Tab-separated table of C-alpha atoms and ligand atoms in Angstrom:
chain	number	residue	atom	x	y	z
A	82	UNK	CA	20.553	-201.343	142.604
A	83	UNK	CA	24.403	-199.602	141.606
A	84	UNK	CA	26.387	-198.079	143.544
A	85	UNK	CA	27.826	-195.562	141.816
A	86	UNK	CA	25.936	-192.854	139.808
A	87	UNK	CA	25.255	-192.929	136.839
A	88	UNK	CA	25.526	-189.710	135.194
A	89	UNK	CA	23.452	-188.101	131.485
A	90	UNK	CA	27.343	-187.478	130.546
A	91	UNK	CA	30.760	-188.349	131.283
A	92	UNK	CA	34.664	-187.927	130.266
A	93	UNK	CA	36.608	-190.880	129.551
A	94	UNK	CA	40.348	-190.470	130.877
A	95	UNK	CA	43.175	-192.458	129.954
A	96	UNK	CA	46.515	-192.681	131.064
A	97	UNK	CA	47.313	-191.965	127.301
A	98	UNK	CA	45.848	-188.663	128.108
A	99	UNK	CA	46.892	-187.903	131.393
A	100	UNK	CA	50.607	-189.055	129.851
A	101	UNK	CA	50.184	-185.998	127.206
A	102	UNK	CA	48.992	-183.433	129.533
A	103	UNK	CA	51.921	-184.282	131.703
A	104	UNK	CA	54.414	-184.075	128.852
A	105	UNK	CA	52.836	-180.640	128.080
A	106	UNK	CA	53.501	-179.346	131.383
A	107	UNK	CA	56.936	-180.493	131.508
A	108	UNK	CA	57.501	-178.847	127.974
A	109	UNK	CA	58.831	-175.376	127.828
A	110	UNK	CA	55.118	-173.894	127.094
A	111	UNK	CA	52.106	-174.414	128.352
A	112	UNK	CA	50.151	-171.912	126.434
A	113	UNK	CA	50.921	-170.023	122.820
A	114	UNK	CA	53.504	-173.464	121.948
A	115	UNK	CA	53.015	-175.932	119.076
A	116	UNK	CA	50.501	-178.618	120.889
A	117	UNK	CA	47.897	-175.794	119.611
A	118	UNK	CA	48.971	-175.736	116.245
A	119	UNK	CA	49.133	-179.699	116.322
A	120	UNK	CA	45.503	-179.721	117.877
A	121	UNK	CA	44.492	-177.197	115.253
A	122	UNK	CA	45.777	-179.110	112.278
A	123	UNK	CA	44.070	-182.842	113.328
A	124	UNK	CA	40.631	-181.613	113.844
A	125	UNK	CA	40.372	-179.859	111.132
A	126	UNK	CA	41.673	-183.297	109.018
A	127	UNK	CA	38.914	-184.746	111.634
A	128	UNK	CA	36.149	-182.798	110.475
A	129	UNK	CA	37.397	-182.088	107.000
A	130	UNK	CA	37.530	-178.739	107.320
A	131	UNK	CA	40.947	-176.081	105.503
A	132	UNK	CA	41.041	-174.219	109.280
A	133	UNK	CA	40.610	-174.925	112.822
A	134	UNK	CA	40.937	-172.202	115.697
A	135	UNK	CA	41.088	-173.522	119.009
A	136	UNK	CA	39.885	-171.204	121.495
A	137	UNK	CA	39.014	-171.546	125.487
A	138	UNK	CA	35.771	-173.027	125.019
A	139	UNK	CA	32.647	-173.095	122.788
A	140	UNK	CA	30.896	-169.711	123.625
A	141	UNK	CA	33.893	-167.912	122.722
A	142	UNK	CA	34.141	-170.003	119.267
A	143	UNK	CA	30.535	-168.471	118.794
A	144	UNK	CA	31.208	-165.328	120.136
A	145	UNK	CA	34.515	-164.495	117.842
A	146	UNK	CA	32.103	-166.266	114.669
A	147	UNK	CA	28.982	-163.137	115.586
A	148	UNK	CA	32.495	-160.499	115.641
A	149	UNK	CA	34.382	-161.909	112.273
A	150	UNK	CA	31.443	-162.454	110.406
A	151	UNK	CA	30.649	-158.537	111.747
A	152	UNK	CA	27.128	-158.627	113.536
A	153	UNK	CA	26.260	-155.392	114.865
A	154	UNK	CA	23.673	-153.482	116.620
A	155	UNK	CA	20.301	-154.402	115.478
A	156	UNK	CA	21.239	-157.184	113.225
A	157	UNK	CA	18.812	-160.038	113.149
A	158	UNK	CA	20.200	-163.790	113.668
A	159	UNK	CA	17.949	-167.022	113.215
A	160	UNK	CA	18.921	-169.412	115.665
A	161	UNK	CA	16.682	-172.638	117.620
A	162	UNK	CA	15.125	-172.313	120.642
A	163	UNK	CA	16.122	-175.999	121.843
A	164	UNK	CA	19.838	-175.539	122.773
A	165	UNK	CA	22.251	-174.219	125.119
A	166	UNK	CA	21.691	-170.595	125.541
A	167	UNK	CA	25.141	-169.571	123.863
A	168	UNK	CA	24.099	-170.566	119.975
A	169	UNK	CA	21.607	-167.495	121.121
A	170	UNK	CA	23.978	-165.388	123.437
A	171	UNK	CA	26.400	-164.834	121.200
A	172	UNK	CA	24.346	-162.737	119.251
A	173	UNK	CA	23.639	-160.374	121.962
A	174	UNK	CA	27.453	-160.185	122.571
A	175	UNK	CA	27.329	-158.168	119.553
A	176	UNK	CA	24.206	-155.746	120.934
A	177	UNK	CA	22.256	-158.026	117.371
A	178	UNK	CA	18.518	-159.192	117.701
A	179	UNK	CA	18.195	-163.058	118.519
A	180	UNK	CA	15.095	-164.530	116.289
A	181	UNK	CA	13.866	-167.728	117.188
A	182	UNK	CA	12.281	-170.008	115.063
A	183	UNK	CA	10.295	-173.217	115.937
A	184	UNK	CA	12.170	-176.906	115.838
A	185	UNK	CA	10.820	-179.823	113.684
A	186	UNK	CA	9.219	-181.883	116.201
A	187	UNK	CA	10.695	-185.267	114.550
A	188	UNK	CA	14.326	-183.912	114.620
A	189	UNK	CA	14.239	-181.571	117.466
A	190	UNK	CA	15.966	-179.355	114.607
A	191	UNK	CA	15.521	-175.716	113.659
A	192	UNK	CA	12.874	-176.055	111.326
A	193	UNK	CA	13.861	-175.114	107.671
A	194	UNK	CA	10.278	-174.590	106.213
A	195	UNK	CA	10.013	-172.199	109.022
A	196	UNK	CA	12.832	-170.279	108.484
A	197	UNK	CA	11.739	-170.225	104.941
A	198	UNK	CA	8.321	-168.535	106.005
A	199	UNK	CA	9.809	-165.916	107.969
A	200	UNK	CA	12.449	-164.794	104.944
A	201	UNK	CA	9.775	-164.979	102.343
A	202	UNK	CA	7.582	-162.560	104.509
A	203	UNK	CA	10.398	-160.276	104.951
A	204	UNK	CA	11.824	-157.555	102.990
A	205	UNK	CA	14.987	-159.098	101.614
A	206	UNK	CA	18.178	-157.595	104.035
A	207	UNK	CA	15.859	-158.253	107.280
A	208	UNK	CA	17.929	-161.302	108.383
A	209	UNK	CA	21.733	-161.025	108.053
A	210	UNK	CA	22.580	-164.961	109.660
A	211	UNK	CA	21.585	-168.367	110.404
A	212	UNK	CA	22.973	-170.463	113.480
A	213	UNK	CA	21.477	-174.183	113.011
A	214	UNK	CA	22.383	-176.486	115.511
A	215	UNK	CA	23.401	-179.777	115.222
A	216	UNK	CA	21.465	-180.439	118.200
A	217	UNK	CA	21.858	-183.676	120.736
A	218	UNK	CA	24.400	-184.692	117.910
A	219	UNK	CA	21.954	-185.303	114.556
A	220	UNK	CA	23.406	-183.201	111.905
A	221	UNK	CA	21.388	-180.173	110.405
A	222	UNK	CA	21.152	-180.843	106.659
A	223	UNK	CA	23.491	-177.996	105.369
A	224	UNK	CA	23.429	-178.196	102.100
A	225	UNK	CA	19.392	-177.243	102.646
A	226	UNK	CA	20.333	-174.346	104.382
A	227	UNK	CA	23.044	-173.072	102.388
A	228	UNK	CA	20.847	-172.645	99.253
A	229	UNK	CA	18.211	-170.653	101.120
A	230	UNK	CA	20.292	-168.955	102.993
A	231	UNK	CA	22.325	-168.369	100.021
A	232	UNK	CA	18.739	-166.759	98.245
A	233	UNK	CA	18.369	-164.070	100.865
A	234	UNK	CA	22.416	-163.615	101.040
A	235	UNK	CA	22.262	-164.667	104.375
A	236	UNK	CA	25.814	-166.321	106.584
A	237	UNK	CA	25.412	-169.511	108.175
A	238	UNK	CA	27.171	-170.551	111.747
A	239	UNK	CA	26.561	-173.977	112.221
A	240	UNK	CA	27.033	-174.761	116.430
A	241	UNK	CA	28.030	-178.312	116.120
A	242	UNK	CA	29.216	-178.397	120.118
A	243	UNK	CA	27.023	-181.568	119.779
A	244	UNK	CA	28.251	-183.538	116.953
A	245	UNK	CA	32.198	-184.403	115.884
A	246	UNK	CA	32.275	-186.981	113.972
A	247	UNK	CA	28.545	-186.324	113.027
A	248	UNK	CA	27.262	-186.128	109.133
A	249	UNK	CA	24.271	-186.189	107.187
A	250	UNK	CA	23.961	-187.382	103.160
A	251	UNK	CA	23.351	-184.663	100.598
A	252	UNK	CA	21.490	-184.929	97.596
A	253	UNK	CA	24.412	-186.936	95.774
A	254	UNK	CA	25.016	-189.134	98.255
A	255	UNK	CA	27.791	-187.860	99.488
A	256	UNK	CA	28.669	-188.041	103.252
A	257	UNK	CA	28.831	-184.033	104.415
A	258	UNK	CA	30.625	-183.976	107.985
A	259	UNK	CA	29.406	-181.770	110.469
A	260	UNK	CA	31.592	-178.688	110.756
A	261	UNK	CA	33.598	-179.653	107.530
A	262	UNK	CA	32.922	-175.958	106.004
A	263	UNK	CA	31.517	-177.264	102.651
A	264	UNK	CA	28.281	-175.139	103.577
A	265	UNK	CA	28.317	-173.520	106.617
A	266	UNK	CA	31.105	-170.236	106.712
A	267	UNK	CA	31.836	-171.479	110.080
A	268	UNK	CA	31.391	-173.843	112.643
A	269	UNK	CA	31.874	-174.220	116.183
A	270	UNK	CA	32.647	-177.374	118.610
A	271	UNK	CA	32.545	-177.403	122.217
A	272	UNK	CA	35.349	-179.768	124.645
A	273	UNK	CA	33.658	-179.464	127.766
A	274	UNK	CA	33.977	-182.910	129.482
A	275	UNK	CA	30.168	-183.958	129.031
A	276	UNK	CA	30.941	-183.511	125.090
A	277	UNK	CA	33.035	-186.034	123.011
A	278	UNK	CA	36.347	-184.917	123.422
A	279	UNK	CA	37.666	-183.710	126.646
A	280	UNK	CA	39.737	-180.457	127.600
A	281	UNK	CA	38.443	-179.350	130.651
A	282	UNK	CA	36.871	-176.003	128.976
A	283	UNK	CA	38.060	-175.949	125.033
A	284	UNK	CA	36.627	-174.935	121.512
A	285	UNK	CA	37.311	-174.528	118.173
A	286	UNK	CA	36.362	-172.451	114.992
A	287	UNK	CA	36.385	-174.777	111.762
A	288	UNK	CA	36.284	-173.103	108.292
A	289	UNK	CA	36.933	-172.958	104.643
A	290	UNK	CA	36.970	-169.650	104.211
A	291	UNK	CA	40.380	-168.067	104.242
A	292	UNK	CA	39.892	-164.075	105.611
A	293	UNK	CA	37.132	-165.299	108.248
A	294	UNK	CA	40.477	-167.870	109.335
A	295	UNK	CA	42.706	-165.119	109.669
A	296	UNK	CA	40.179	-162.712	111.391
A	297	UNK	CA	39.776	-165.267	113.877
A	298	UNK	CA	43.087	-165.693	114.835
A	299	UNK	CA	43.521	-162.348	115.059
A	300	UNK	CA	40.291	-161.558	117.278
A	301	UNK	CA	41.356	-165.038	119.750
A	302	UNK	CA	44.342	-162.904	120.684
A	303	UNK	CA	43.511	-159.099	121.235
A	304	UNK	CA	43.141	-158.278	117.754
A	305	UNK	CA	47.069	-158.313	117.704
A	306	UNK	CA	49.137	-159.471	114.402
A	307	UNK	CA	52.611	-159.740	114.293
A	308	UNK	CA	52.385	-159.949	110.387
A	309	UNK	CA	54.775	-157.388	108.572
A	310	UNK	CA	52.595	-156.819	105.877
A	311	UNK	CA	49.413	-156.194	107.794
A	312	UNK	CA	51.565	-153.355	109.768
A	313	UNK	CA	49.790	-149.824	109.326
A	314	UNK	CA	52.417	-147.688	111.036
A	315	UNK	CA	56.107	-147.053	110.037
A	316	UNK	CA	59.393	-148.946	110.327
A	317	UNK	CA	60.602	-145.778	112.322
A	318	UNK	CA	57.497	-145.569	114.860
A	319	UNK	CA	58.274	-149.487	115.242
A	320	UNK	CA	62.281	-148.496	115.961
A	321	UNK	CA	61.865	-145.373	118.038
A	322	UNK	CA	63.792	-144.007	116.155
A	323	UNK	CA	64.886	-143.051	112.041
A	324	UNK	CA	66.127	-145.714	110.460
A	325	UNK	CA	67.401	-146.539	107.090
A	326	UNK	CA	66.238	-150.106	107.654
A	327	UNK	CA	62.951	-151.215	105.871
A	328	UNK	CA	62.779	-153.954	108.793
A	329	UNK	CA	60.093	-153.984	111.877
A	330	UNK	CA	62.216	-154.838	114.533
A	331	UNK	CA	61.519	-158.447	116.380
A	332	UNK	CA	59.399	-156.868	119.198
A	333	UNK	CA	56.900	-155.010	116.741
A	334	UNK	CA	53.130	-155.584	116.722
A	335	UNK	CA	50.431	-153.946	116.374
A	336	UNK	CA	47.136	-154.236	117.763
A	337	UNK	CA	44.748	-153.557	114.763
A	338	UNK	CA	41.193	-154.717	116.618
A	339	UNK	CA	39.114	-154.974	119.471
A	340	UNK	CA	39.867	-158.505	120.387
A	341	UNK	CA	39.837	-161.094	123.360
A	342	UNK	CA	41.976	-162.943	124.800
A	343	UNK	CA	40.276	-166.553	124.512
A	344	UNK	CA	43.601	-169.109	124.377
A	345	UNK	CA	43.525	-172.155	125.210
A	346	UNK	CA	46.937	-173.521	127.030
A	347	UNK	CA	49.134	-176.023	125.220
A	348	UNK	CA	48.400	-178.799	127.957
A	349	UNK	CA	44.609	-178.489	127.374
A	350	UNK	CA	45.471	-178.655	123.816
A	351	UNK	CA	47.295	-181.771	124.652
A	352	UNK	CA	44.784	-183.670	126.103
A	353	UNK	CA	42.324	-182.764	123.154
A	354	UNK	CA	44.640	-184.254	120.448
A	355	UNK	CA	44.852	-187.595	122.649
A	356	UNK	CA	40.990	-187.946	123.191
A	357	UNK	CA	40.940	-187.290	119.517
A	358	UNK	CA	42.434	-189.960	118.449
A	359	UNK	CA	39.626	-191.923	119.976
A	360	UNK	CA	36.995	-189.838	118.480
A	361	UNK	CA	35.901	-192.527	116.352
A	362	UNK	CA	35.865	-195.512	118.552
A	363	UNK	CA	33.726	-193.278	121.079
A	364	UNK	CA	31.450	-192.357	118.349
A	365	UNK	CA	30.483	-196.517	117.283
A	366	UNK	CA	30.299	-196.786	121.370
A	367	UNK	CA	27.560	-193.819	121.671
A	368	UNK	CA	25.918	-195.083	118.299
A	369	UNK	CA	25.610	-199.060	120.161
A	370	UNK	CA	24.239	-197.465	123.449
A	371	UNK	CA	21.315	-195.761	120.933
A	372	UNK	CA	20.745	-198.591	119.092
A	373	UNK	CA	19.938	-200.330	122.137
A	374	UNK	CA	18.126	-197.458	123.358
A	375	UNK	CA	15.902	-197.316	120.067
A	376	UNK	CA	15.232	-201.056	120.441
A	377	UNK	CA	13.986	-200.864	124.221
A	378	UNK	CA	11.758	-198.323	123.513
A	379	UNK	CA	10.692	-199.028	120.004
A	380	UNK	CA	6.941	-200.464	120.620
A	381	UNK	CA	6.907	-198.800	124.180
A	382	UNK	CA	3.311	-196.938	124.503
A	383	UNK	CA	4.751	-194.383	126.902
A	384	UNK	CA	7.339	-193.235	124.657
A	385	UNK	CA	5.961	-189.728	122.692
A	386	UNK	CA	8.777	-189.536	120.574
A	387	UNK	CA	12.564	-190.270	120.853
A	388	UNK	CA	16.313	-189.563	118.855
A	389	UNK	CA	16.042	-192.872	117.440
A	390	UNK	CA	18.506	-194.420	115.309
A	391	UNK	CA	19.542	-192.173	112.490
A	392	UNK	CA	22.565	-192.615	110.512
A	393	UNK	CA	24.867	-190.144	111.166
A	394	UNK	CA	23.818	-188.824	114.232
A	395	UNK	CA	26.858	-188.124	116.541
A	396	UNK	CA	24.598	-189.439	120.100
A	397	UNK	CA	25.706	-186.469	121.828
A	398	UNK	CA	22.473	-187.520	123.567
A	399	UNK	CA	20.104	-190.126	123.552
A	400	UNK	CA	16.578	-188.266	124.517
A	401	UNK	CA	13.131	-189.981	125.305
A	402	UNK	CA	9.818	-187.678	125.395
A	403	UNK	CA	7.678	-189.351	128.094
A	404	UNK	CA	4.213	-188.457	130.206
A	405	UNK	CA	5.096	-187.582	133.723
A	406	UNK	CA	8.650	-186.771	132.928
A	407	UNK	CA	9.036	-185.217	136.511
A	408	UNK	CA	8.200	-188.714	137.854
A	409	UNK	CA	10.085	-190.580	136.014
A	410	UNK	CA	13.160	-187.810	136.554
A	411	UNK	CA	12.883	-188.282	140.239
A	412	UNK	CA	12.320	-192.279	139.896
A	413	UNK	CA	15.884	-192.178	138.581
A	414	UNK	CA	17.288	-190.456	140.755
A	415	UNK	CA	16.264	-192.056	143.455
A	416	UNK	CA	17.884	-194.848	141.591
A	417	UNK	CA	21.298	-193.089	140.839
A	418	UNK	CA	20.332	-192.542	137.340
A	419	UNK	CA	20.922	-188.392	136.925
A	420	UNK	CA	19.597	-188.249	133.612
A	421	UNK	CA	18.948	-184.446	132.703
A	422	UNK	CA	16.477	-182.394	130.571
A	423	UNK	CA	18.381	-180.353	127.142
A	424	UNK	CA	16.710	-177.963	127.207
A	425	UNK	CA	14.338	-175.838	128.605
A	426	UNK	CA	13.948	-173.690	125.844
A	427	UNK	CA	15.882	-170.566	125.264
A	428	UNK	CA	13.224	-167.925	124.599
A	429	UNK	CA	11.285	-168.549	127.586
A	430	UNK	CA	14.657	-167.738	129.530
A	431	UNK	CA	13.838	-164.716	132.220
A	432	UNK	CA	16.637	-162.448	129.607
A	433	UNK	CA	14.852	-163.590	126.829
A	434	UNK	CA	11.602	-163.490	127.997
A	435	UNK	CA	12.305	-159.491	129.129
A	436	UNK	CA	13.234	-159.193	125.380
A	437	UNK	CA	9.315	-160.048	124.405
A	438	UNK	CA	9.296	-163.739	123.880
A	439	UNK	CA	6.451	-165.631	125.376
A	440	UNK	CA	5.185	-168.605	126.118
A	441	UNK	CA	3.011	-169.725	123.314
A	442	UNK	CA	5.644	-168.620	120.813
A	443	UNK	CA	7.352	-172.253	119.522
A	444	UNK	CA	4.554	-174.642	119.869
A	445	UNK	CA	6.953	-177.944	119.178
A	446	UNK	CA	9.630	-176.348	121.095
A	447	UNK	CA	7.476	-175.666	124.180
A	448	UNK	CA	5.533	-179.367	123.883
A	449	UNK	CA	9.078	-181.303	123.444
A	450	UNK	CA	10.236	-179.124	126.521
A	451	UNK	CA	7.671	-180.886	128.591
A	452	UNK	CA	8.193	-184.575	128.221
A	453	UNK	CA	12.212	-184.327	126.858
A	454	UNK	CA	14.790	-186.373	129.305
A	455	UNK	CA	18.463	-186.883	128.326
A	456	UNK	CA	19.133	-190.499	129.463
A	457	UNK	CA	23.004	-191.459	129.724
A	458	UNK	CA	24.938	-191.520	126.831
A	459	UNK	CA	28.833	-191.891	126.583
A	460	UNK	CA	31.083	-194.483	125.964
A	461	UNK	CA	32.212	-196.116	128.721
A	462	UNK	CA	28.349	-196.927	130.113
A	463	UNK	CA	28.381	-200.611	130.373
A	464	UNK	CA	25.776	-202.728	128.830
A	465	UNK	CA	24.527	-203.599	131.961
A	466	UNK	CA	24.519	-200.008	133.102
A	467	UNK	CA	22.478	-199.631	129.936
A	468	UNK	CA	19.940	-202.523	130.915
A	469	UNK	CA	19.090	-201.091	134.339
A	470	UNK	CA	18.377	-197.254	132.689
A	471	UNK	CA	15.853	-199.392	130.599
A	472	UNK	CA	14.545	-201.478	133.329
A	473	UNK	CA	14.375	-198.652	135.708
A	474	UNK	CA	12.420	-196.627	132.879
A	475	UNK	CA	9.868	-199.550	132.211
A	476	UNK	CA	9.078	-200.535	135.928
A	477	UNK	CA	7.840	-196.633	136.086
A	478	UNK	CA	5.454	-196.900	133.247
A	479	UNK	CA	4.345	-200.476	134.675
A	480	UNK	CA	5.942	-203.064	131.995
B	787	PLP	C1	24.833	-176.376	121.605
B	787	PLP	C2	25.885	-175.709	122.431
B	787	PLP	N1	26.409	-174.553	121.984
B	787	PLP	C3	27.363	-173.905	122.674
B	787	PLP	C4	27.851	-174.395	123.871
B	787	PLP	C5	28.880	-173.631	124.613
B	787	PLP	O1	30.062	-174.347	124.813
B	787	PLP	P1	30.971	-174.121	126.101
B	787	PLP	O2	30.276	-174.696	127.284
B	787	PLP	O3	32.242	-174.851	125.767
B	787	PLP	O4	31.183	-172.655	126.225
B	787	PLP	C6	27.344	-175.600	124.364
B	787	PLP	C7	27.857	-176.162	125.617
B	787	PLP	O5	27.209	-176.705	126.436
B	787	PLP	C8	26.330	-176.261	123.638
B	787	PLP	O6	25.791	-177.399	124.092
């Protein structure tokens, strides 16, 4: 028996991190000042991406991706049922039509030959966007996506909250990292503390595409630019006054755009860039813990299906699919092992449910919702820690 708890999830703090937030706070800002630029400009040579928007946490990334990329009333998004309820929400932010399709019951992914039924039995224009999720931390395979989504001229959002430091191989080999813009128009990351890097709340926007970039920076702060040449009205509205000076004076700005304000503060920023310079080593960390997870459970006849060991995948989670999950759920937690289910599935949520989606819909995704269980994954769960989820798992199914 532990002690302590042992939790699904779990920020790492060091006193290299708590050293930059403190430095932050005794700088002269602690929002709109240059740790967000700095922030900005490493993840995005992180993930390989031209652009990085840090905003104040992942459902705002999504939400200004549905407003830059222009969803409106009516417009129908593809999106998984298996993930947080924001890859859906932030459809309905924009008053557009959420369409679930199925998951690949051996990836827990959105299913692509799925999505490719539904757009071949539709008149072309039906579907205006994709949101694939990188989900539990495996990485959708993009480039797939991109070319049919690309056949129906449809935009892609990939939510890869799951997955820094994540990738999958494309058809030449080459290593494609999750949210590195080569196929997806934009993608989204999530710094909540159960996620790999830590800001308290925190997200960013990663893309490639230059006018989306600017939109977004534009929409993150009240639709506001401070841009000369985007002004619309005149040097002498901006004085007060006539001038004979072709200059805006240093005040001027113009709010051009229904826009948010969805910051993040310089000391949050901060602490991002110093947990990202551990990115990596936390990634190998989470990729040991489900190697040993695979092995445990690799001949284990109680075991329906699992994340296995997939190159790539960014362990986010490590998830078994078990009979009796609600025994075995309790089991560890009467052992201090809070593992947790991801997720019930969005459609069969009471808001999504009063929109017409039933149970019966997703097949896979309603079956994997019924023996899924999130056991603990981060980096700093010891080897022993490790050892007792397994033996803890085993003595329920009687080995
Ligand atoms: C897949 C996915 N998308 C979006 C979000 C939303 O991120 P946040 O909690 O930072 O708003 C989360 C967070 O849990 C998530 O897991």
């Amino acid at each position: 028996m532990i002690n302590t708890i042992i939790p699904y999830g779990k920020q790492n703090i060091t006193k290299e991190d708590i050293d930059a937030v403190v430095s932050a706070l005794q700088s002269d800002y602690l929002t709109q000042g240059p740790k967000i630029n700095e922030f900005e400009v490493e993840f995005a040579k992180y993930v390989g991406s031209k652009y990085a928007v840090v905003v104040s946490n992942g459902t705002a990334a999504l939400h200004l991706c549905t407003l830059a990329l222009g969803v409106k009333e009516g417009d129908k998004v593809i999106t998984t049922p298996i993930t947080f309820a924001a890859s859906a929400n932030c459809v309905r932010y924009c008053n557009g039509e959420v369409v679930f399709v199925d998951i690949d019951p051996s990836t827990y992914l959105l299913d692509i030959e799925k999505v490719r039924t539904l757009l071949e039995n539709a008149p072309i224009g039906t579907y205006k966007g994709i949101i694939p999720v990188d989900f539990a931390g495996r990485a959708v395979d993009l480039e797939a996506f991109r070319k049919l989504a690309d056949e129906y001229n449809l935009w892609i959002i990939e939510d890869a909250c799951h997955a820094p430091g994540g990738y999958f191989e494309d058809s030449k080999s080459n290593i494609q990292k999750c949210g590195n813009g080569n196929f997806a128009d934009l993608a989204i990351f999530s710094f909540h503390p159960v996620k790999h890097i830590a800001c308290g709340e925190g997200g960013m926007v990663t893309t490639n595409d230059e006018t989306l970039y600017k939109k977004l920076l534009a929409l993150r702060t009240h639709g506001i630019t401070k841009n000369e040449l985007e002004f619309s009205n005149s040097v002498e509205f901006a004085c007060g006054h006539a001038t004979e000076s072709e200059q805006f004076p240093g005040w001027y700005m113009e709010m051009q755009t229904l826009g948010f304000n969805y910051r993040l503060t310089d000391f949050q920023a901060a602490l991002g860039s110093s947990q990202l310079k551990r990115a990596d080593e936390g990634l190998i960390k989470r990729r040991a813990i489900a190697s040993n997870y695979s092995k445990a459970f690799k001949d284990a006849q109680f075991i329906k299906g699992q994340s296995g060991f997939v190159a790539g995948h960014a362990y986010h989670l490590y998830i078994i699919e078990v009979e009796n999950r609600l025994g075995l759920y309790k089991h560890l937690r009467e052992n201090k092992v809070f593992a947790q289910i991801h997720y019930i599935p969005c459609h069969l949520m009471p808001y999504y449910r009063q929109l017409g989606w039933k149970e019966g819909d997703f097949l896979h995704a309603e079956s994997y919702y019924k023996g899924c269980i999130s056991l603990p994954m981060y980096p700093t769960l010891t080897i022993n820690e490790q050892n007792y989820v397994v033996q803890l798992i085993n003595f329920f199914y009687g080995i």
